[in-house]
Coordinates of C-alpha atoms and ligand atoms in Angstrom, one line a residue:
M19 CA 3.4 -5.1 54.6
E20 CA 5.9 -8.3 54.8
I21 CA 9.0 -8.8 56.1
R22 CA 11.4 -11.2 55.8
K23 CA 14.8 -12.1 57.4
G24 CA 17.2 -14.6 55.6
I25 CA 20.8 -14.6 55.4
A26 CA 22.7 -11.2 53.6
V27 CA 25.5 -12.9 51.2
S28 CA 25.8 -9.6 48.8
P29 CA 25.6 -6.0 50.1
G30 CA 23.4 -3.3 48.5
V31 CA 19.6 -2.6 49.1
A32 CA 17.3 -2.6 45.8
I33 CA 13.4 -1.6 45.5
S34 CA 11.1 -3.3 42.5
G35 CA 9.2 -5.5 41.4
A36 CA 9.4 -9.4 41.4
I37 CA 10.1 -11.9 39.3
V38 CA 8.9 -15.1 40.9
L39 CA 10.5 -18.5 39.4
D40 CA 9.0 -21.5 40.7
S41 CA 11.6 -24.3 41.4
E42 CA 9.0 -26.5 39.1
Q43 CA 10.3 -25.3 35.7
F44 CA 9.0 -28.4 33.8
R45 CA 5.9 -30.8 33.7
I46 CA 7.4 -34.0 33.4
P47 CA 5.2 -36.6 31.5
R48 CA 5.3 -40.2 32.3
R49 CA 5.1 -41.6 29.3
S50 CA 7.0 -44.9 28.0
I51 CA 7.5 -45.6 24.4
E52 CA 7.6 -48.7 21.7
P53 CA 10.2 -51.0 21.5
P54 CA 10.8 -49.6 17.5
E55 CA 11.0 -45.6 18.9
I56 CA 13.8 -46.7 21.3
P57 CA 16.6 -45.9 19.0
A58 CA 15.0 -42.6 17.9
E59 CA 14.4 -42.1 21.5
L60 CA 18.4 -42.6 22.4
A61 CA 19.5 -40.3 19.6
R62 CA 17.4 -37.7 21.1
F63 CA 18.7 -37.5 24.4
Q64 CA 22.0 -38.1 22.8
A65 CA 21.3 -34.7 20.6
A66 CA 20.0 -32.9 24.2
V67 CA 23.0 -34.2 25.9
E68 CA 25.3 -32.0 23.1
R69 CA 23.3 -29.4 23.0
A70 CA 23.4 -28.9 27.0
L71 CA 27.1 -29.7 26.6
A72 CA 27.3 -27.0 24.2
E73 CA 25.2 -24.2 26.6
V74 CA 27.7 -25.2 29.3
R75 CA 30.7 -25.0 27.7
G76 CA 29.6 -21.4 26.3
L77 CA 28.3 -20.0 29.2
R78 CA 31.8 -21.5 30.7
E79 CA 33.6 -19.5 28.4
R80 CA 31.9 -16.4 28.8
V81 CA 32.1 -16.0 32.2
A82 CA 35.7 -16.7 31.9
T83 CA 35.9 -14.0 30.0
D84 CA 33.9 -11.6 31.4
I85 CA 34.6 -11.9 35.2
G86 CA 37.4 -14.7 35.3
R87 CA 38.5 -18.3 34.6
K88 CA 38.0 -19.3 37.9
L89 CA 34.3 -18.3 38.2
G90 CA 34.2 -20.2 35.1
A91 CA 35.5 -23.7 36.2
I92 CA 31.9 -23.4 38.1
F93 CA 30.9 -25.3 34.8
D94 CA 33.3 -27.9 35.0
L95 CA 30.8 -29.7 37.5
Q96 CA 27.9 -29.6 34.8
D97 CA 30.4 -31.0 32.3
N98 CA 31.6 -33.4 34.3
L99 CA 28.2 -34.8 34.7
L100 CA 27.1 -34.3 31.5
T101 CA 29.8 -36.3 30.4
D102 CA 29.6 -39.2 32.5
P103 CA 29.6 -42.2 31.4
E104 CA 28.0 -43.8 34.0
V105 CA 25.5 -41.1 34.6
S106 CA 24.5 -41.3 30.9
Q107 CA 24.6 -45.4 31.1
Q108 CA 21.8 -45.3 33.5
I109 CA 19.8 -43.1 31.7
R110 CA 20.0 -45.1 28.4
E111 CA 19.3 -48.3 30.2
L112 CA 16.1 -46.9 31.4
I113 CA 15.2 -46.2 28.3
E114 CA 16.3 -49.6 26.7
R115 CA 15.1 -51.9 29.1
E116 CA 12.2 -50.1 31.1
R117 CA 11.4 -48.1 27.7
Y118 CA 11.1 -44.8 29.4
A119 CA 10.7 -41.6 27.5
P120 CA 13.9 -39.6 27.5
E121 CA 12.5 -36.6 29.4
Y122 CA 11.3 -39.0 32.4
A123 CA 14.2 -40.4 32.5
V124 CA 16.5 -37.6 32.7
S125 CA 14.8 -36.6 35.3
T126 CA 14.8 -40.2 37.2
V127 CA 18.3 -40.4 37.5
L128 CA 19.3 -36.5 37.9
R129 CA 17.0 -35.9 40.5
G130 CA 18.3 -39.4 42.5
Y131 CA 21.7 -37.9 42.3
A132 CA 20.1 -34.3 43.2
R133 CA 18.3 -35.9 46.3
K134 CA 21.5 -37.8 47.6
L135 CA 23.9 -34.8 47.8
L136 CA 20.8 -32.8 49.3
G137 CA 21.0 -35.9 52.1
L138 CA 24.7 -35.4 52.9
P139 CA 25.6 -33.4 56.1
N140 CA 28.5 -31.6 54.5
R141 CA 26.6 -28.1 53.6
Y142 CA 28.6 -27.2 50.1
M143 CA 28.1 -30.4 48.8
S144 CA 24.4 -30.5 49.5
E145 CA 24.5 -27.2 47.5
R146 CA 26.0 -28.7 45.0
S147 CA 22.6 -30.1 43.8
G148 CA 21.7 -27.3 42.4
D149 CA 24.1 -27.6 39.6
V150 CA 22.4 -30.9 39.2
Y151 CA 18.9 -29.4 38.8
D152 CA 20.4 -27.5 36.6
V153 CA 21.7 -29.8 33.4
E154 CA 18.3 -31.2 34.0
K155 CA 16.5 -28.2 33.3
R156 CA 19.0 -28.0 30.1
L157 CA 18.7 -31.2 29.3
L158 CA 14.6 -31.0 30.0
R159 CA 14.5 -28.3 27.6
H160 CA 16.3 -29.6 24.8
L161 CA 13.9 -32.7 25.1
I162 CA 10.7 -31.3 25.8
G163 CA 11.5 -27.9 23.9
A164 CA 9.8 -26.0 26.6
K165 CA 11.0 -22.3 27.5
R166 CA 12.1 -21.5 30.7
E167 CA 11.3 -18.6 32.1
T168 CA 14.1 -16.2 30.5
L169 CA 15.5 -13.7 31.8
G170 CA 18.0 -12.4 29.4
T171 CA 15.0 -10.3 27.3
L172 CA 13.7 -8.7 29.9
T173 CA 12.9 -4.7 29.3
E174 CA 12.3 -3.6 32.9
P175 CA 14.3 -4.2 35.8
A176 CA 13.2 -6.0 38.2
I177 CA 14.3 -8.5 41.3
I178 CA 14.0 -11.7 40.9
V179 CA 12.6 -14.2 43.7
A180 CA 13.6 -17.7 43.4
H181 CA 13.6 -21.3 45.2
D182 CA 17.2 -21.3 44.1
L183 CA 19.4 -19.6 41.4
S184 CA 22.1 -21.6 40.1
P185 CA 25.4 -20.6 39.8
S186 CA 24.8 -20.5 36.0
Q187 CA 21.9 -18.7 36.1
T188 CA 23.2 -15.9 38.6
A189 CA 26.3 -15.6 36.2
S190 CA 24.3 -15.0 33.0
L191 CA 21.5 -12.1 34.9
D192 CA 22.1 -9.2 33.2
R193 CA 23.1 -6.4 36.1
T194 CA 21.7 -3.8 34.6
K195 CA 18.2 -5.5 34.7
I196 CA 17.9 -7.6 37.6
L197 CA 18.5 -5.5 40.5
A198 CA 18.6 -8.4 43.3
F199 CA 17.4 -11.5 44.2
A200 CA 16.2 -13.4 47.1
T201 CA 16.0 -17.0 47.7
D202 CA 14.0 -19.7 49.3
I203 CA 17.7 -21.6 50.1
G204 CA 21.3 -21.4 50.2
G205 CA 24.0 -20.4 51.9
R206 CA 26.8 -18.5 52.7
T207 CA 29.7 -20.9 50.6
S208 CA 27.0 -21.7 47.7
H209 CA 28.4 -20.4 44.5
T210 CA 25.6 -18.4 43.8
A211 CA 26.6 -15.9 46.9
I212 CA 30.1 -16.1 45.4
V213 CA 28.9 -14.7 42.1
A214 CA 26.7 -12.5 43.4
R215 CA 29.1 -10.7 45.4
A216 CA 31.2 -10.8 42.3
M217 CA 29.0 -9.2 40.4
G218 CA 27.7 -6.9 42.9
I219 CA 24.4 -7.7 43.3
P220 CA 22.5 -7.7 46.2
A221 CA 21.2 -10.7 47.9
V222 CA 19.2 -12.5 50.3
V223 CA 19.1 -15.7 50.4
G224 CA 18.2 -18.8 53.1
L225 CA 14.8 -17.3 53.3
K226 CA 13.1 -20.6 53.5
T227 CA 9.5 -19.9 52.2
I228 CA 10.3 -15.9 50.1
T229 CA 8.3 -17.6 46.8
A230 CA 5.7 -18.7 48.5
D231 CA 5.0 -15.2 50.5
V232 CA 5.9 -13.5 46.8
A233 CA 3.8 -12.9 44.0
G234 CA 4.9 -11.8 40.5
G235 CA 4.5 -7.9 40.1
D236 CA 4.4 -7.4 43.9
S237 CA 6.7 -4.8 44.7
V238 CA 9.6 -5.7 47.3
I239 CA 12.7 -4.3 48.8
V240 CA 15.9 -6.8 48.7
D241 CA 18.1 -5.3 51.7
G242 CA 21.4 -7.2 50.9
N243 CA 23.1 -5.2 54.1
R244 CA 20.8 -6.8 56.7
G245 CA 19.4 -9.7 55.4
L246 CA 16.1 -8.4 54.6
V247 CA 13.3 -8.5 52.3
I248 CA 10.3 -6.6 52.3
I249 CA 7.1 -8.0 50.4
N250 CA 5.3 -4.4 49.9
P251 CA 6.4 -2.0 51.2
D252 CA 4.5 1.1 52.7
A253 CA 4.9 4.8 52.1
V254 CA 7.1 4.7 54.9
A255 CA 8.6 1.8 54.3
I256 CA 9.7 3.0 51.0
A257 CA 10.2 6.4 51.6
R258 CA 12.6 5.2 54.5
F259 CA 14.1 3.3 51.8
R260 CA 14.8 5.9 49.4
E261 CA 16.1 8.4 52.3
A262 CA 18.8 4.9 53.3
D263 CA 19.3 4.5 49.6
Q264 CA 20.1 8.6 49.0
R265 CA 22.5 8.2 52.3
F266 CA 24.0 5.2 50.6
R267 CA 24.6 6.9 47.9
R268 CA 26.2 10.5 49.4
M269 CA 28.4 8.4 51.6
E270 CA 30.0 5.7 48.7
K271 CA 30.5 8.9 46.7
D272 CA 32.2 10.6 50.0
L273 CA 34.2 7.5 50.1
R274 CA 35.4 7.0 46.8
D275 CA 37.1 10.6 47.7
L276 CA 39.2 8.6 50.3
R277 CA 40.4 5.9 48.0
D278 CA 43.9 8.0 47.7
L279 CA 44.2 9.1 51.2
P280 CA 46.1 6.8 54.0
A281 CA 44.6 4.2 56.5
V282 CA 45.7 7.0 59.5
T283 CA 44.8 7.6 63.2
L284 CA 43.9 11.3 63.5
D285 CA 46.8 11.5 65.5
G286 CA 48.7 10.1 62.5
R287 CA 49.3 6.1 63.7
D288 CA 50.0 4.3 60.3
V289 CA 47.6 1.0 59.6
K290 CA 47.1 -1.3 56.7
L291 CA 44.4 -1.2 55.3
W292 CA 44.1 -4.8 53.4
G293 CA 41.8 -6.6 51.2
N294 CA 40.2 -10.3 51.7
I295 CA 39.9 -12.5 48.6
E296 CA 38.5 -15.7 47.2
F297 CA 40.0 -15.3 43.3
P298 CA 42.8 -13.5 42.1
H299 CA 40.8 -10.9 39.8
D300 CA 39.2 -9.8 43.1
V301 CA 42.4 -8.0 43.8
E302 CA 41.4 -5.3 41.4
G303 CA 37.9 -4.6 43.3
C304 CA 40.5 -4.2 46.6
L305 CA 42.5 -1.7 44.9
A306 CA 39.6 0.1 43.4
R307 CA 38.4 0.6 47.0
G308 CA 42.2 1.5 48.2
A309 CA 43.5 -1.6 49.4
S310 CA 47.4 -1.3 49.5
G311 CA 47.5 -5.1 50.1
I312 CA 46.2 -7.9 50.7
G313 CA 45.9 -9.7 53.8
L314 CA 44.3 -13.2 53.6
Y315 CA 43.5 -15.4 50.3
R316 CA 40.8 -18.1 50.6
T317 CA 43.1 -20.4 48.1
E318 CA 40.6 -23.4 48.8
F319 CA 37.9 -21.9 46.2
L320 CA 41.0 -23.0 43.9
Y321 CA 39.8 -26.3 45.1
L322 CA 36.0 -26.4 44.7
D323 CA 33.9 -27.9 41.8
R324 CA 36.9 -29.7 40.9
G325 CA 37.2 -33.4 40.0
Q326 CA 40.7 -33.4 40.9
D327 CA 43.1 -31.1 43.0
P328 CA 44.7 -28.2 41.5
T329 CA 48.1 -28.7 39.9
E330 CA 51.5 -26.7 40.8
E331 CA 50.9 -24.9 37.6
D332 CA 47.0 -24.2 38.7
H333 CA 48.2 -22.2 41.8
F334 CA 51.3 -20.7 40.6
Q335 CA 49.5 -19.1 37.9
A336 CA 46.4 -17.7 40.0
Y337 CA 48.9 -16.6 42.8
G338 CA 51.4 -15.3 39.4
E339 CA 48.0 -13.1 38.6
A340 CA 47.2 -11.3 41.9
I341 CA 51.0 -10.5 42.0
D342 CA 50.8 -9.2 38.9
L343 CA 47.6 -6.8 39.8
L344 CA 48.7 -6.0 43.0
K345 CA 52.2 -3.8 41.4
G346 CA 54.1 -4.8 44.6
R347 CA 51.8 -4.6 47.1
P348 CA 51.8 -8.0 49.2
L349 CA 50.0 -11.0 49.0
T350 CA 49.5 -13.4 51.9
I351 CA 48.2 -16.4 50.4
R352 CA 46.7 -18.8 53.1
T353 CA 46.8 -21.9 52.7
C354 CA 43.7 -24.4 52.0
D355 CA 41.0 -24.2 54.3
L356 CA 39.5 -27.4 53.4
G357 CA 37.4 -29.4 55.0
A358 CA 34.1 -28.4 57.2
D359 CA 31.8 -26.2 54.9
K360 CA 34.2 -25.8 52.2
F361 CA 34.8 -29.4 50.7
T362 CA 36.8 -30.7 47.5
H363 CA 36.7 -34.6 46.7
L364 CA 38.5 -35.6 48.8
S365 CA 36.3 -35.0 51.3
G366 CA 34.5 -38.1 50.6
E367 CA 36.9 -39.7 52.9
Y368 CA 35.5 -38.0 55.6
D369 CA 32.0 -38.6 57.4
E370 CA 32.6 -36.5 59.8
R371 CA 29.4 -35.6 62.5
N372 CA 31.5 -32.3 63.6
P373 CA 33.1 -31.3 60.4
F374 CA 34.2 -28.3 62.0
L375 CA 36.1 -29.8 64.9
G376 CA 37.1 -32.5 62.2
C377 CA 39.7 -32.4 59.6
R378 CA 39.8 -29.2 58.9
S379 CA 42.1 -26.8 57.2
I380 CA 45.7 -27.1 57.9
R381 CA 44.7 -31.0 60.2
F382 CA 43.5 -31.8 56.4
S383 CA 46.7 -30.2 54.9
L384 CA 48.8 -31.9 56.9
Q385 CA 47.3 -35.7 56.4
H386 CA 47.6 -35.1 52.5
I387 CA 51.0 -34.2 52.8
G388 CA 51.2 -34.0 48.8
L389 CA 48.6 -32.0 48.0
F390 CA 50.2 -29.7 51.0
K391 CA 53.4 -29.2 49.2
T392 CA 52.4 -29.1 45.6
Q393 CA 51.1 -25.7 47.0
L394 CA 54.3 -24.7 49.4
R395 CA 56.1 -25.1 46.0
A396 CA 54.0 -22.7 44.2
I397 CA 53.6 -19.9 47.0
L398 CA 57.5 -20.2 47.2
R399 CA 58.0 -19.9 43.5
A400 CA 55.2 -17.0 43.7
S401 CA 57.4 -15.6 46.3
A402 CA 60.1 -14.7 43.9
L403 CA 57.3 -12.5 41.7
G404 CA 56.3 -10.4 44.5
P405 CA 56.0 -9.1 48.4
T406 CA 54.3 -13.0 49.0
R407 CA 53.5 -14.0 52.3
A408 CA 52.3 -17.5 53.6
M409 CA 49.6 -18.3 56.4
F410 CA 48.9 -21.1 57.7
P411 CA 45.3 -21.5 58.8
L412 CA 43.0 -23.2 62.1
I413 CA 46.6 -23.6 63.9
T414 CA 46.0 -25.2 67.3
N415 CA 49.2 -26.5 68.2
L416 CA 52.9 -26.0 68.0
K417 CA 53.1 -29.2 66.5
E418 CA 51.2 -28.0 63.6
L419 CA 53.4 -25.0 63.1
R420 CA 56.4 -26.9 63.3
Q421 CA 55.3 -29.8 60.9
A422 CA 54.2 -27.5 58.4
K423 CA 57.3 -25.2 58.4
M424 CA 59.2 -28.1 58.1
L425 CA 57.2 -29.2 55.0
L426 CA 58.1 -25.5 53.7
A427 CA 61.7 -26.1 54.5
D428 CA 61.6 -29.3 52.9
V429 CA 60.1 -27.6 49.6
R430 CA 62.6 -25.0 49.8
E431 CA 65.6 -27.0 50.0
D432 CA 64.3 -29.1 47.1
L433 CA 63.9 -25.7 44.7
E434 CA 66.9 -24.6 45.6
E435 CA 68.6 -28.2 44.2
E436 CA 66.5 -27.7 41.2
G437 CA 67.8 -23.3 40.8
V438 CA 64.3 -22.2 41.0
P439 CA 64.0 -19.0 42.3
F440 CA 62.1 -17.8 45.8
D441 CA 62.5 -15.2 47.9
P442 CA 64.1 -17.2 51.3
D443 CA 63.0 -14.0 53.7
M444 CA 59.4 -14.9 52.6
K445 CA 57.3 -13.9 55.9
V446 CA 55.5 -17.4 57.6
G447 CA 52.4 -16.1 59.7
I448 CA 49.5 -18.2 61.2
M449 CA 45.7 -17.5 61.7
I450 CA 44.7 -17.2 65.2
E451 CA 40.9 -18.8 65.0
V452 CA 41.0 -21.1 68.1
P453 CA 40.8 -20.5 71.5
S454 CA 44.5 -22.7 72.3
A455 CA 46.4 -20.6 69.7
A456 CA 45.2 -17.3 71.3
I457 CA 45.5 -18.5 75.1
M458 CA 49.1 -20.0 74.0
A459 CA 50.2 -16.7 71.4
R460 CA 53.4 -15.8 72.9
Y461 CA 54.8 -19.2 72.4
F462 CA 54.0 -19.2 68.6
A463 CA 54.7 -15.6 68.5
R464 CA 58.4 -17.2 68.8
E465 CA 58.2 -19.4 65.3
C466 CA 56.1 -17.3 63.3
D467 CA 56.8 -13.4 61.7
F468 CA 53.2 -12.5 61.5
F469 CA 49.5 -13.4 63.4
S470 CA 46.2 -12.9 61.9
V471 CA 43.6 -13.6 63.6
G472 CA 40.6 -14.9 62.4
T473 CA 37.3 -13.6 64.5
N474 CA 34.7 -15.4 62.3
D475 CA 36.2 -19.1 63.9
L476 CA 37.7 -17.9 66.7
V477 CA 33.9 -16.5 67.9
Q478 CA 32.4 -19.5 66.7
Y479 CA 35.0 -22.2 68.9
T480 CA 35.1 -19.7 72.1
L481 CA 31.3 -19.5 71.8
A482 CA 30.5 -22.6 70.7
V483 CA 27.9 -21.2 68.2
D484 CA 27.9 -22.2 64.8
R485 CA 28.4 -19.3 62.3
S486 CA 26.7 -20.5 59.6
N487 CA 22.9 -20.7 61.8
E488 CA 20.8 -19.2 61.7
S489 CA 19.0 -20.1 64.8
V490 CA 22.2 -19.0 67.6
A491 CA 22.8 -15.7 65.0
S492 CA 21.8 -14.0 68.1
M493 CA 24.6 -15.2 70.3
Y494 CA 27.1 -14.6 68.3
T495 CA 28.8 -11.7 68.8
P496 CA 32.7 -10.5 68.3
G497 CA 31.8 -8.5 71.6
H498 CA 31.8 -11.2 73.7
P499 CA 33.9 -10.0 76.7
A500 CA 35.7 -13.7 76.3
V501 CA 36.4 -13.0 72.7
L502 CA 37.9 -9.5 73.6
R503 CA 40.2 -10.8 76.2
L504 CA 41.3 -13.8 73.8
I505 CA 42.5 -11.5 71.3
K506 CA 43.9 -9.0 73.7
T507 CA 46.7 -11.7 75.4
V508 CA 46.9 -12.7 71.3
A509 CA 47.9 -8.6 71.2
E510 CA 50.0 -8.5 74.3
A511 CA 52.1 -11.5 72.8
A512 CA 52.7 -10.1 69.9
K513 CA 53.8 -6.4 71.2
E514 CA 56.1 -8.6 73.8
A515 CA 57.5 -10.4 70.4
G516 CA 57.3 -7.6 67.9
V517 CA 55.1 -9.8 65.6
E518 CA 52.8 -8.1 63.2
L519 CA 49.3 -7.9 64.4
A520 CA 46.5 -8.5 61.7
V521 CA 42.4 -9.3 61.9
C522 CA 41.6 -10.4 59.1
G523 CA 38.0 -11.9 60.2
E524 CA 35.0 -10.2 59.7
M525 CA 35.1 -8.6 62.9
A526 CA 37.5 -6.0 61.6
G527 CA 35.2 -4.9 58.7
D528 CA 32.4 -4.2 61.2
P529 CA 32.7 -0.1 62.1
I530 CA 32.0 -0.6 65.3
Y531 CA 34.8 -2.6 66.8
V532 CA 37.8 -0.6 65.0
P533 CA 38.1 1.6 67.7
V534 CA 38.8 -1.4 70.1
L535 CA 41.0 -3.6 67.4
L536 CA 43.3 0.0 67.1
G537 CA 42.8 0.0 70.8
L538 CA 44.6 -3.6 71.0
G539 CA 47.4 -2.6 69.0
V540 CA 46.1 -3.7 65.4
Q541 CA 48.5 -2.6 62.7
V542 CA 47.0 -5.0 60.1
F543 CA 42.9 -5.0 59.0
S544 CA 42.3 -6.9 56.4
V545 CA 38.6 -6.9 55.4
S546 CA 36.2 -7.8 52.4
P547 CA 36.6 -4.9 49.4
A548 CA 32.8 -3.7 49.9
T549 CA 33.8 -2.2 53.5
L550 CA 37.8 -0.7 52.8
L551 CA 36.6 2.4 52.7
E552 CA 34.6 2.2 55.2
I553 CA 36.5 1.4 57.6
K554 CA 39.2 3.9 56.1
K555 CA 36.7 6.4 57.3
V556 CA 36.3 4.6 60.9
I557 CA 39.9 4.6 61.6
R558 CA 40.8 8.2 60.4
S559 CA 38.0 9.2 62.7
Y560 CA 39.5 7.6 65.9
S561 CA 43.1 9.0 68.0
M562 CA 45.1 6.4 69.1
E563 CA 44.5 7.8 72.3
Q564 CA 40.2 7.4 71.6
A565 CA 40.6 4.1 70.9
R566 CA 42.8 2.8 74.0
E567 CA 40.1 4.8 76.1
I568 CA 37.6 3.1 74.0
C569 CA 38.9 -0.3 74.1
K570 CA 39.9 0.1 78.5
K571 CA 35.8 0.9 78.8
A572 CA 34.5 -1.9 76.6
F573 CA 37.0 -3.9 78.6
Q574 CA 35.1 -3.1 81.6
F575 CA 31.5 -4.4 80.8
D576 CA 31.3 -8.1 81.3
S577 CA 28.3 -9.4 79.0
D578 CA 28.2 -9.0 75.2
R579 CA 25.1 -7.1 75.3
E580 CA 26.9 -4.2 77.3
V581 CA 29.8 -3.9 75.5
D582 CA 27.9 -4.2 71.8
A583 CA 25.7 -1.8 73.3
Y584 CA 28.2 0.8 74.1
L585 CA 29.9 0.5 71.3
G586 CA 27.2 1.1 68.7
E587 CA 26.6 4.3 71.3
I588 CA 30.4 5.6 70.2
G589 CA 30.2 4.7 66.5
R590 CA 26.8 6.4 66.1
R591 CA 28.1 9.7 68.4
M592 CA 31.4 9.5 66.3
L593 CA 30.4 8.8 62.6
P594 CA 26.3 9.3 62.4
E595 CA 26.2 9.4 58.7
M596 CA 27.0 5.8 59.0
F597 CA 25.8 4.6 61.7
A598 CA 22.3 6.1 61.0
Ligands
PEP627 C1 38.4 -16.3 60.1 O1 37.7 -17.4 60.3 O2 37.9 -15.2 60.6 C2 38.7 -16.5 59.0 C3 39.0 -15.3 58.1 O3 38.7 -17.4 57.8 P1 37.8 -18.1 57.1 O4 36.3 -17.1 57.4 O5 37.8 -18.2 55.5 O6 37.5 -19.2 57.6
MG628 MG1 38.8 -19.3 59.7

């Protein structure tokens, strides 16, 4: 039995036999052609392009219909590659001038692009190399006629182990047969991870050597909650897995009973339990798990994988779709958090050594005023359709907030002049996700309607620990006394000014921190759909008095280890089944 640790990207646990997909599924002969063969070979290449294009467009349609329009759009990049005249010209030149066989020409050109992308320091961009490889494989399949390992014809359930899965491979997985997957590479922001979550397939990525460690037919357990893969588990591990699985199912069933109950503490304090979404259709998953609103809509996903910016109509349509689904519940639209690890085609302008400290988020928006105003117009227009709140990310100083609000006021004026309806009382809030904003919270509180603490970034910026770097993962903890003190500062400022206090970072979805956040006075917990019911259960298990008591005690420790040990112990005592 062997255990491998990777990055948990999609929750759930599964056990099954493994199917291992090699990264090299084709052997590409370096074959040259004779001059008289050139026209026929060019035609063969063109036919392969057309078939691949039809395949990509068909997949896009299918995914758009089955899962959602925005996920369908992840195939745009592949479409663009196949229709790009420059790419095509490079391949044709190799066939014509160098007399390369089309297979070899295709691989040479596309792998060149993939390598360039892989070499980029920005993770989001480097992960797009997966799309280029996918296009290469499609073309090769049509040229060589070789069959790719087809997952569509599986008759038995299986777990997929692969070097990487492209977004299209993931989206076309049969949910009833593929129980989970594990990959050598990949990251939190890859589309593969996004699609896996949307489809509810447990997944662990970034395992480095999992395709070498697992052989086809090996029995494996994929634990998408803890980021573990257990290879050839022994009888004890299997028994533990079965127990955990049953417990998980029982708990899921019990939790489902909570769906329509209020998120209220034992002594009757109402808490708003809202969901975090990346795509409008994610609202459905949140409502199915009892969310009473959306506290964070990460709108930057509208920008990713496009060759151009979304139009005002694209924004408006997406917001309208979410508002429709919410049926009167509030939608908090966060303006784009582009930059750092989430990039658009515009990001080529920046070659940053420290992208997380660079032109990210509100800084990016304020440097691209046209793009920002387009989004603000759409948000304001959407506010006429249902309760809408605007939220600015990564605010570091008052000037940024004032500039953003001034632009919002400009846009309001324009809409007024044009007679376009919007909600004049739309609430405007900020994310508190850098220490400077937390320290200065009382000043910010005078100029906005709500705070939402983004602990994912607040932890990384306070502790100087990259949130996506495995090698420092053990230092990344919201339980660090410095982080708790910053949140306390924010909570005091919010209370003093009567500003609503939300937490939308992952800390709000971690059961051990719930009593501390309640004790600090957090009013809104905005969490990922998968954790909504769990967090409702936790909220319903404490009285405010208990929460304040636990919070007070947690503040007496001077190290994250002690804080986490104490809160873990409380959690296990209060909710043993959840922490087992
Ligand atoms: C956060 O930083 O906590 C947050 C919610 O924003 P994101 O995870 O999108 O950076
Ligand atoms: Mg953030």
